[in-house]
Coordinates of C-alpha atoms in Angstrom, one line a residue:
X578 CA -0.1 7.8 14.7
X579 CA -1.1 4.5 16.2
X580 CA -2.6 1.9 13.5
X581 CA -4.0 -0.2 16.0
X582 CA -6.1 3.1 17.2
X583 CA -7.1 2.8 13.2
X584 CA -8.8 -0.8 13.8
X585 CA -12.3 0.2 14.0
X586 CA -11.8 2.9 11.1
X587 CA -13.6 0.9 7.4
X588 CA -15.5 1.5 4.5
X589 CA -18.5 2.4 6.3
X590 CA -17.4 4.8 8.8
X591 CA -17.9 8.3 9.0
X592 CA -15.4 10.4 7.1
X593 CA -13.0 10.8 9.5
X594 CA -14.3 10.3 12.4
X595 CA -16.5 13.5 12.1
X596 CA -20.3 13.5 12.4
X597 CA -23.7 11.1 10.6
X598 CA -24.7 14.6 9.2
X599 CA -21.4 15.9 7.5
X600 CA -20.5 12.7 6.5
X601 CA -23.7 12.4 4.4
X602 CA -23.0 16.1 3.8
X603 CA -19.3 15.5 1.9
X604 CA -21.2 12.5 0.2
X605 CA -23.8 14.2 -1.3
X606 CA -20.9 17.0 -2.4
X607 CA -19.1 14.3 -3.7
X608 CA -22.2 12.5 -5.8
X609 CA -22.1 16.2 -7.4
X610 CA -18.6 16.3 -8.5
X611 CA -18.7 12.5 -9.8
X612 CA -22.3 13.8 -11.8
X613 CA -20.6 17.3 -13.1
X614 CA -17.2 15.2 -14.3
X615 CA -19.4 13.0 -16.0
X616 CA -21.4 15.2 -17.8
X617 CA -19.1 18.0 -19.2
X618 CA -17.3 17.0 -22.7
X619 CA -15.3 15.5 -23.2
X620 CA -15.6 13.2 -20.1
X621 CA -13.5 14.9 -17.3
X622 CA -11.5 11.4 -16.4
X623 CA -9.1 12.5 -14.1
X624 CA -11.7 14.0 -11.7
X625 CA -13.2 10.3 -11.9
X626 CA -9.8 8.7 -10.9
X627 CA -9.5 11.4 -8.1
X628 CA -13.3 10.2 -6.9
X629 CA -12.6 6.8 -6.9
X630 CA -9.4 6.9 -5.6
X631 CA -10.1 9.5 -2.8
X632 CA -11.9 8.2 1.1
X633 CA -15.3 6.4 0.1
X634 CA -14.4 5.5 -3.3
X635 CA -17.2 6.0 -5.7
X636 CA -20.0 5.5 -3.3
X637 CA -22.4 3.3 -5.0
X638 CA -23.1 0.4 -7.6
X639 CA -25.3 3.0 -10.2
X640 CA -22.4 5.4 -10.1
X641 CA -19.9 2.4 -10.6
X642 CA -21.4 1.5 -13.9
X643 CA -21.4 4.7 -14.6
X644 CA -17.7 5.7 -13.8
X645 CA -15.8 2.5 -14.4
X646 CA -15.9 2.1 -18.0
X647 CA -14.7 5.5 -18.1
X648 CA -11.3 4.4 -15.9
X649 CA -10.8 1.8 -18.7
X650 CA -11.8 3.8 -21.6
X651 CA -14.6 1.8 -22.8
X652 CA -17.2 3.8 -24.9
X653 CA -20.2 2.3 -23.5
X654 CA -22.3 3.4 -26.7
X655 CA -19.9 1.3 -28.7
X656 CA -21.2 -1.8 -27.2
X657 CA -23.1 -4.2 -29.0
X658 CA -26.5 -5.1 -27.6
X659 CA -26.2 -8.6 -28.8
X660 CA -23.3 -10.2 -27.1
X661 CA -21.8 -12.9 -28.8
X662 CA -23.0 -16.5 -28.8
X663 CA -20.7 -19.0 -26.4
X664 CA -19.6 -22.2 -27.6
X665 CA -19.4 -24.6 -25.0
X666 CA -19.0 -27.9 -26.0
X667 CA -15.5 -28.9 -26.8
X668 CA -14.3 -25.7 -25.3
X669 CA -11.3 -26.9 -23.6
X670 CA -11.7 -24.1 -20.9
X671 CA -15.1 -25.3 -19.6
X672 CA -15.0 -27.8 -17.4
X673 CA -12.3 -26.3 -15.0
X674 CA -14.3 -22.9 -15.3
X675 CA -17.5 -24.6 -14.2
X676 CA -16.2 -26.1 -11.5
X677 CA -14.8 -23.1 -10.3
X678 CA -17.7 -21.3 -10.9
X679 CA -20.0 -24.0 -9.1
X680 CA -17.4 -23.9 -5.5
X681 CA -18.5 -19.4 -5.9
X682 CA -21.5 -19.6 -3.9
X683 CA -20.1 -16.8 -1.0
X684 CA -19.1 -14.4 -4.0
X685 CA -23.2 -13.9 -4.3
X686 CA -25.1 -12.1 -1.7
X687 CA -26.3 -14.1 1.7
X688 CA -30.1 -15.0 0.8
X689 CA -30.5 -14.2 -3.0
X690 CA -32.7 -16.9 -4.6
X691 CA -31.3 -20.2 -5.6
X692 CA -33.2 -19.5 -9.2
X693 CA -31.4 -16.0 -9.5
X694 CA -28.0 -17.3 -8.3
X695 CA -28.0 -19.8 -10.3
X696 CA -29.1 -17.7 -13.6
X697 CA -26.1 -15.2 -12.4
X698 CA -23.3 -18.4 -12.2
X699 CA -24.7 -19.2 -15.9
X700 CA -23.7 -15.7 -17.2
X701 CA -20.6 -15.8 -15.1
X702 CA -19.8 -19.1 -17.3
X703 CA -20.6 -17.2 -20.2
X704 CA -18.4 -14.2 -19.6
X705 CA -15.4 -16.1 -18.9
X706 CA -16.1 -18.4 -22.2
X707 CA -16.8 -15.6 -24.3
X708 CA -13.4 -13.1 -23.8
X709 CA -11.3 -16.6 -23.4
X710 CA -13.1 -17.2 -27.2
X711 CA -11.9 -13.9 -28.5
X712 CA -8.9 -13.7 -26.9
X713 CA -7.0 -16.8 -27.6
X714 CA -3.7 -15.2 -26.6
X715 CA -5.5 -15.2 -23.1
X716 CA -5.3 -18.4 -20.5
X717 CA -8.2 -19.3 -17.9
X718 CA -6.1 -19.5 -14.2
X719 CA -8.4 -20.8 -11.2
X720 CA -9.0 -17.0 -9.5
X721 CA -10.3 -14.8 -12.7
X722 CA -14.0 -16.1 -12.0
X723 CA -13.2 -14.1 -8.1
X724 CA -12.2 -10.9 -10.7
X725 CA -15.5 -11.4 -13.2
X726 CA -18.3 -12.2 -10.4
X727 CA -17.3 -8.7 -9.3
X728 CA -18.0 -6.9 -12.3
X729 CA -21.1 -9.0 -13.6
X730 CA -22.8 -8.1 -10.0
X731 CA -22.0 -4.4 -10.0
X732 CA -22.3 -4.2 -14.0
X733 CA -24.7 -7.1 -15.6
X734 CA -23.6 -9.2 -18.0
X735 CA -22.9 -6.6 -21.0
X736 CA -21.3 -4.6 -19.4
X737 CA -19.3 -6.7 -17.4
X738 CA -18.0 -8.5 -20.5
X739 CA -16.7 -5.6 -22.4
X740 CA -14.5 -4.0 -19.6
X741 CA -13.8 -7.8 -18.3
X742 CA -12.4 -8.4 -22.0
X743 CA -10.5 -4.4 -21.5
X744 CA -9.2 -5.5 -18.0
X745 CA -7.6 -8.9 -19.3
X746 CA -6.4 -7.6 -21.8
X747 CA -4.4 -4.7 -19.8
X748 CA -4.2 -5.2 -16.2
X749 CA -4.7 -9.0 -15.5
X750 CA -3.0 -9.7 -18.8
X751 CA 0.3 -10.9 -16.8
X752 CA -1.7 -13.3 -15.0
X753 CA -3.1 -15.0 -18.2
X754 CA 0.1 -16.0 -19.7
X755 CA 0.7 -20.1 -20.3
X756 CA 2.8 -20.1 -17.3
X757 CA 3.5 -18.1 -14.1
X758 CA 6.2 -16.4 -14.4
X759 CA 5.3 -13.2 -15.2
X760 CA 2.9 -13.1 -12.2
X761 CA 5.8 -14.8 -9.9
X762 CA 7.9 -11.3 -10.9
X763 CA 4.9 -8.9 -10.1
X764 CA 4.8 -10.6 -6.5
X765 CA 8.7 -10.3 -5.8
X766 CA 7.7 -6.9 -5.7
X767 CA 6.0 -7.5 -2.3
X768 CA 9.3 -8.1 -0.1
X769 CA 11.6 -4.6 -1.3
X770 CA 8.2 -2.6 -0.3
X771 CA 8.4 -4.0 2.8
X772 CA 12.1 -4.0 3.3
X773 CA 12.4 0.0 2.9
X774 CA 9.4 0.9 5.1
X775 CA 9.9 -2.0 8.1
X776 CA 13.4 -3.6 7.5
X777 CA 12.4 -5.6 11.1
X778 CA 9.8 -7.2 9.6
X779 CA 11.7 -7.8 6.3
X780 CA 14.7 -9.5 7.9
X781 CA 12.0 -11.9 10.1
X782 CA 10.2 -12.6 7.1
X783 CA 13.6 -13.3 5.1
X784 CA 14.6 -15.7 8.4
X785 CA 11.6 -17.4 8.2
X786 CA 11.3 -18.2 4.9
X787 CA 8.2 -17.5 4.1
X788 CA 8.1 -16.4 0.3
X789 CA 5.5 -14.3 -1.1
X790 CA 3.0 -17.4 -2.2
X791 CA 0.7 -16.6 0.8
X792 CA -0.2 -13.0 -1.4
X793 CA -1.4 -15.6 -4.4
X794 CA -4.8 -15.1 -4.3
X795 CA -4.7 -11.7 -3.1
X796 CA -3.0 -10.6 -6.1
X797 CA -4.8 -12.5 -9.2
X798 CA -8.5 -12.0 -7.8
X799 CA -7.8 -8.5 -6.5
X800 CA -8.4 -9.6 -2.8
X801 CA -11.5 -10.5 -3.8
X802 CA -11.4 -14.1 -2.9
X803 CA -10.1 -13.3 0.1
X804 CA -12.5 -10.6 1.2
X805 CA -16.0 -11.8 2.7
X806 CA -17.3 -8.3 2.4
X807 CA -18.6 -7.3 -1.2
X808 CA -18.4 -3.7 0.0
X809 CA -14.9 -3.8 0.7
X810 CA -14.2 -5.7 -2.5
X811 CA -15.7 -2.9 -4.5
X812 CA -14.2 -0.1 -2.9
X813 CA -10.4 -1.9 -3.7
X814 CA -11.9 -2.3 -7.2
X815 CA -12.4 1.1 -7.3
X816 CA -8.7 1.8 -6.1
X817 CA -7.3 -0.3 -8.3
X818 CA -8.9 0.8 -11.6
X819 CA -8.2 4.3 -11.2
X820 CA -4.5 3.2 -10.7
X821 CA -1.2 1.8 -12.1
X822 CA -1.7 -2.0 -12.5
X823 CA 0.9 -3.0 -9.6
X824 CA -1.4 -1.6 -7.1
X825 CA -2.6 -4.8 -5.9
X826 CA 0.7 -5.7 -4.7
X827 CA 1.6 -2.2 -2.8
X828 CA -1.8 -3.1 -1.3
X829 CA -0.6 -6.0 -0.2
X830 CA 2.3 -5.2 1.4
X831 CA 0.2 -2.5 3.5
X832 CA -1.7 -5.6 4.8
X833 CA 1.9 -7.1 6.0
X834 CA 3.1 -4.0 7.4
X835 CA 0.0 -3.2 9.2
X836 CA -0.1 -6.8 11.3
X837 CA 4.0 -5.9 12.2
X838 CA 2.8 -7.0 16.1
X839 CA 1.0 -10.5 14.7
X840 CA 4.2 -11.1 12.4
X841 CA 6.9 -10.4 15.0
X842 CA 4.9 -12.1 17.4
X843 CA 4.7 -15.3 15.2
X844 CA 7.0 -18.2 15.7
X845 CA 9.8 -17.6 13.1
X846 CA 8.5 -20.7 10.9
X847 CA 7.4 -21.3 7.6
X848 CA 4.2 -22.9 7.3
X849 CA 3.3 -21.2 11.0
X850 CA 4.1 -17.8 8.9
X851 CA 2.1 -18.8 6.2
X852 CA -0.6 -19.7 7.8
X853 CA -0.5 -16.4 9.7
X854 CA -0.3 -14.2 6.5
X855 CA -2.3 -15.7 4.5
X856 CA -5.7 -15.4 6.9
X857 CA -6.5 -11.8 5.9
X858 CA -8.5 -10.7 9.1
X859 CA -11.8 -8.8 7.5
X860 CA -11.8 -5.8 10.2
X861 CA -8.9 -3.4 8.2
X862 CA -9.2 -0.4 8.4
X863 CA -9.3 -0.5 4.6
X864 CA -9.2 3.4 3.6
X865 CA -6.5 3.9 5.9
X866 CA -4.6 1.5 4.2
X867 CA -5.8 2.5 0.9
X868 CA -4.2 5.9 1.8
X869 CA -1.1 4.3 2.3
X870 CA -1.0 2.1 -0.2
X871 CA -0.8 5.3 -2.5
X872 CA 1.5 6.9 -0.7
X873 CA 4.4 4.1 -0.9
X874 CA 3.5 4.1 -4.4
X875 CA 4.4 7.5 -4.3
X876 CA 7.5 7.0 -2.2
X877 CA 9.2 3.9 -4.1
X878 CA 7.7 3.6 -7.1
X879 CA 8.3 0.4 -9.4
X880 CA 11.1 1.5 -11.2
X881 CA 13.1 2.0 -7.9
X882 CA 11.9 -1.7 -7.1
X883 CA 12.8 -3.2 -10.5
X884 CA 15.9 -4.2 -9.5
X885 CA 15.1 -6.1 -7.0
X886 CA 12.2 -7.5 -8.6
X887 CA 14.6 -9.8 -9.8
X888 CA 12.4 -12.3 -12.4
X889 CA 14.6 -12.1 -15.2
X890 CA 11.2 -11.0 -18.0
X891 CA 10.8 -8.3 -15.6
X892 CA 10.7 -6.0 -19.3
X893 CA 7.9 -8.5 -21.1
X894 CA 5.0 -7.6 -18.4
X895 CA 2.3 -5.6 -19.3
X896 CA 2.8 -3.8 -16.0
X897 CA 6.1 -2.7 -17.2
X898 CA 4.7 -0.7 -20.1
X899 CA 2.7 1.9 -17.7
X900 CA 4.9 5.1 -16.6
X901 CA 5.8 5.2 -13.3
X902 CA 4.2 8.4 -11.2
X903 CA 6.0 11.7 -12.5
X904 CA 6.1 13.9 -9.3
X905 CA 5.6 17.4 -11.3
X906 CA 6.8 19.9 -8.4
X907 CA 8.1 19.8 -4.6
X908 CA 5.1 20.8 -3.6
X909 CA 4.1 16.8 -4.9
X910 CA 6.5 15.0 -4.0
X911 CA 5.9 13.4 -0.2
X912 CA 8.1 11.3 -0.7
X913 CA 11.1 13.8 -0.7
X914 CA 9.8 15.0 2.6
X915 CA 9.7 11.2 3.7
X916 CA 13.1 10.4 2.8
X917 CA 14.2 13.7 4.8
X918 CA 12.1 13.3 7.9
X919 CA 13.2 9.4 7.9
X920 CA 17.0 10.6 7.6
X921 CA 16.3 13.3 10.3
X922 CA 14.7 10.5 12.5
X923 CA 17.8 7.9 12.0
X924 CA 20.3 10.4 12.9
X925 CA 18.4 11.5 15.8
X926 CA 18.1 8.1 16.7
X927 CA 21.7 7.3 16.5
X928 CA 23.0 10.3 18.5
X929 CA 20.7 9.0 21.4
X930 CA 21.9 6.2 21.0
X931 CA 25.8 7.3 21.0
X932 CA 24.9 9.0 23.8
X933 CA 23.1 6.6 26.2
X934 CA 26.2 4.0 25.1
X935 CA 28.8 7.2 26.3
X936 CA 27.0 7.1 30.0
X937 CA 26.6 3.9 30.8
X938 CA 29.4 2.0 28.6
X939 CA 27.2 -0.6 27.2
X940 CA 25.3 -0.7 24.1
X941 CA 22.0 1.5 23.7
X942 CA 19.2 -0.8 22.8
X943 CA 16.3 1.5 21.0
X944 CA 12.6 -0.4 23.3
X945 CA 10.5 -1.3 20.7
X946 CA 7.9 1.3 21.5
X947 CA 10.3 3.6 19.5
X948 CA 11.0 1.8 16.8
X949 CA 7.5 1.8 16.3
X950 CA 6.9 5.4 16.7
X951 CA 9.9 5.7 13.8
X952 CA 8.1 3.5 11.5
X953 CA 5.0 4.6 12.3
X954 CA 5.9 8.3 11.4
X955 CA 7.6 7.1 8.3
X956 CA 4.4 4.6 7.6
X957 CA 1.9 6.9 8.3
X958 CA 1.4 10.3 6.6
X959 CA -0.4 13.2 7.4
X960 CA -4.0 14.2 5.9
X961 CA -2.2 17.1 4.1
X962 CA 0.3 14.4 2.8
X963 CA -2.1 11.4 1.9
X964 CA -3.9 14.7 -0.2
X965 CA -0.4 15.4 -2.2
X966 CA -0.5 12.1 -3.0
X967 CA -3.9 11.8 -4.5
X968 CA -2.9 15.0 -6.5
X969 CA -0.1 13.2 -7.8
X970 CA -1.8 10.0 -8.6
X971 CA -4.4 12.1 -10.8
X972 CA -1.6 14.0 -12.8
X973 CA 0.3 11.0 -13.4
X974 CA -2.3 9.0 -14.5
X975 CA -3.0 10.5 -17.4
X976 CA -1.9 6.8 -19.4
X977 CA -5.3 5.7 -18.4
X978 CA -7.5 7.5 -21.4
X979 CA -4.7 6.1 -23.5
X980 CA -5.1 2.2 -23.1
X981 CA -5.0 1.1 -26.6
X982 CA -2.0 3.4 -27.7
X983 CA 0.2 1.1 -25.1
X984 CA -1.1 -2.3 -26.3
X985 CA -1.8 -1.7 -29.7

């Protein structure tokens, strides 16, 4: 399977490549499911997590108000009408959130009303203000305004404040610490996902000397900085809810692994690497990599990465205190038919290459056009595959309903 032949594959293609008509056909189906695991009792959440996780996501903004507060178990009828007031003056967070707020202008849509915008940045302020004001464990970082303008557009401001206060309290909580080292130890994830699926690309990274700073941004505002598309933005957002917190960063290494041609091709440099990686171009084929993303969750999950995650609190972030994926049967686990087919593959390999060295006496160089056919297979799974792995992501997910027994 050729990603580059993925390219023109995004959030608004057909499913699959198949036709206008059954596309709308499997959305309409889907709608349906979304409405009937809604409105049996009580709330049939792991359908939800399967919809919003599955190829579309969960379709629209109405059904997104609907279906997220579910993913981070807030009872909507508990919320109060009245939000609280927000003190601003000698709130020592205001200033730096108000600039950042004020530099937002591409987070709102191209030609809403000055008047409107400008009444949305003010409840943006607000927001922010008013979970930093109950929260006092919690610290502003330049990036959570990317994270809350998502939620106050698809939401309103209610809304958006009550499962902005759940989310930074559980998923972003790392990110809110006084310093940055809990969020340096979540990105030192990014490098052993890369390693075990494209150890080419690892080693020229680790050459170069690149680091993991250029996924910053990607990680602490969900992409959502980084992303000029609101469409794509809420379709990750609807990935990332329905999943383990350290998503974001098996996302991210997709991303790297994807561009493998730009990276190689790069001039083994720092800053020329940096620069590189850290332009995200905006034509991904984004549920492809979604797909995948899953999948090497699936494959090497966080606890097999720990160790080489190696910030030493690696046992104090919130991230830490969600189960890994338990892969109930063989009939779930992909990634023991990876790991076979990529041992199969590498022996395979080597006795072509024993044998080509045997004939001509020299060594056997493998052309690159099969090293990428190895990784590729490894890289990308089959539909029947991807599916396994959505199956396993909803069994193993069943923390989710469970949010305040973790975090007490």
């Amino acid at each position: 399977m050729n990603l580059k032949k993925s390219r023109s594959v995004g959030a608004s293609s057909p499913l699959n490549g198949i036709g206008k008509q059954d596309a709308e056909s499997r959305r309409r189906r889907k709608m349906a499911e979304i409405t009937q695991a809604l409105g049996v009792t009580p709330v049939d959440v792991a359908a939800l997590r399967r919809m919003a996780i599955s190829e579309g996501g969960l379709l629209t903004d109405e059904i997104r108000c609907k279906v997220w507060p579910r993913l981070l178990n807030v009872p909507v009828e508990s919320i109060p009408e009245e939000l609280d007031e927000v003190q601003r003056e000698n709130n020592k967070d205001y200033n730096q959130v108000l600039l950042d707020v004020q530099r937002s202008l591409r987070r709102f849509p191209p030609g809403m009303p000055d008047e409107q915008r400008e009444g949305l940045q003010e409840e943006l302020i607000d927001i922010i203000l008013r979970v930093l004001q109950k929260n006092p464990q919690l610290h502003y970082y330049q990036g959570y305004h990317d994270i809350v303008v998502t939620f106050l557009l698809v939401l309103g401001e209610r809304l958006a404040t009550a499962l902005v206060e759940k989310l930074s309290t559980h998923h972003l909580r790392d990110f809110m610490d006084p310093t940055m080292d809990n969020t340096k130890h979540i990105l030192n994830y990014l490098m052993p996902i890369i390693e075990r699926v494209n150890p080419e690309v690892y080693d020229f990274m680790q050459q170069a000397e690149v680091g993991t700073i250029f996924a910053l941004s990607w990680l602490i505002t969900w992409f959502g900085h980084v992303l000029s598309d609101f469409r794509h933005v809420v379709r990750l957002y609807d990935f990332f809810l329905a999943c383990h917190p350290l998503m974001p960063i098996y996302f991210a290494a997709v991303i790297v692994l994807y561009r493998e041609e730009e990276v190689l091709d790069c001039e083994c440099d720092m800053a020329m690497m940096h620069h590189l990686l850290s332009q995200i171009p905006q034509d991904l084929p984004y549920e492809t990599l979604i797909s995948r993303a899953g999948d090497l969750f699936v494959q090497f999950p966080p606890s097999e990465l720990a160790k080489e995650a190696t910030q030493q609190r690696s046992q104090q972030t919130a991230a830490s205190t969600f189960k890994d994926f338990e892969l109930a049967s063989a009939q779930q686990r992909p990634d023991a038919v990876l790991r076979r087919r990529r041992k199969e593959q590498q022996q395979q390999q080597q006795q072509q290459a024993a044998q080509m060295e045997a004939r001509s006496g020299t060594v056997a160089v493998v052309q690159p056009t099969a090293r990428r056919f190895v990784r590729l297979a490894v890289m990308g799974l089959t539909v029947a595959l991807g599916a396994a792995a959505l199956a396993v992501v909803n069994s193993a997910l069943e923390w989710a309903p469970k949010l305040d027994l973790l975090f007490p």
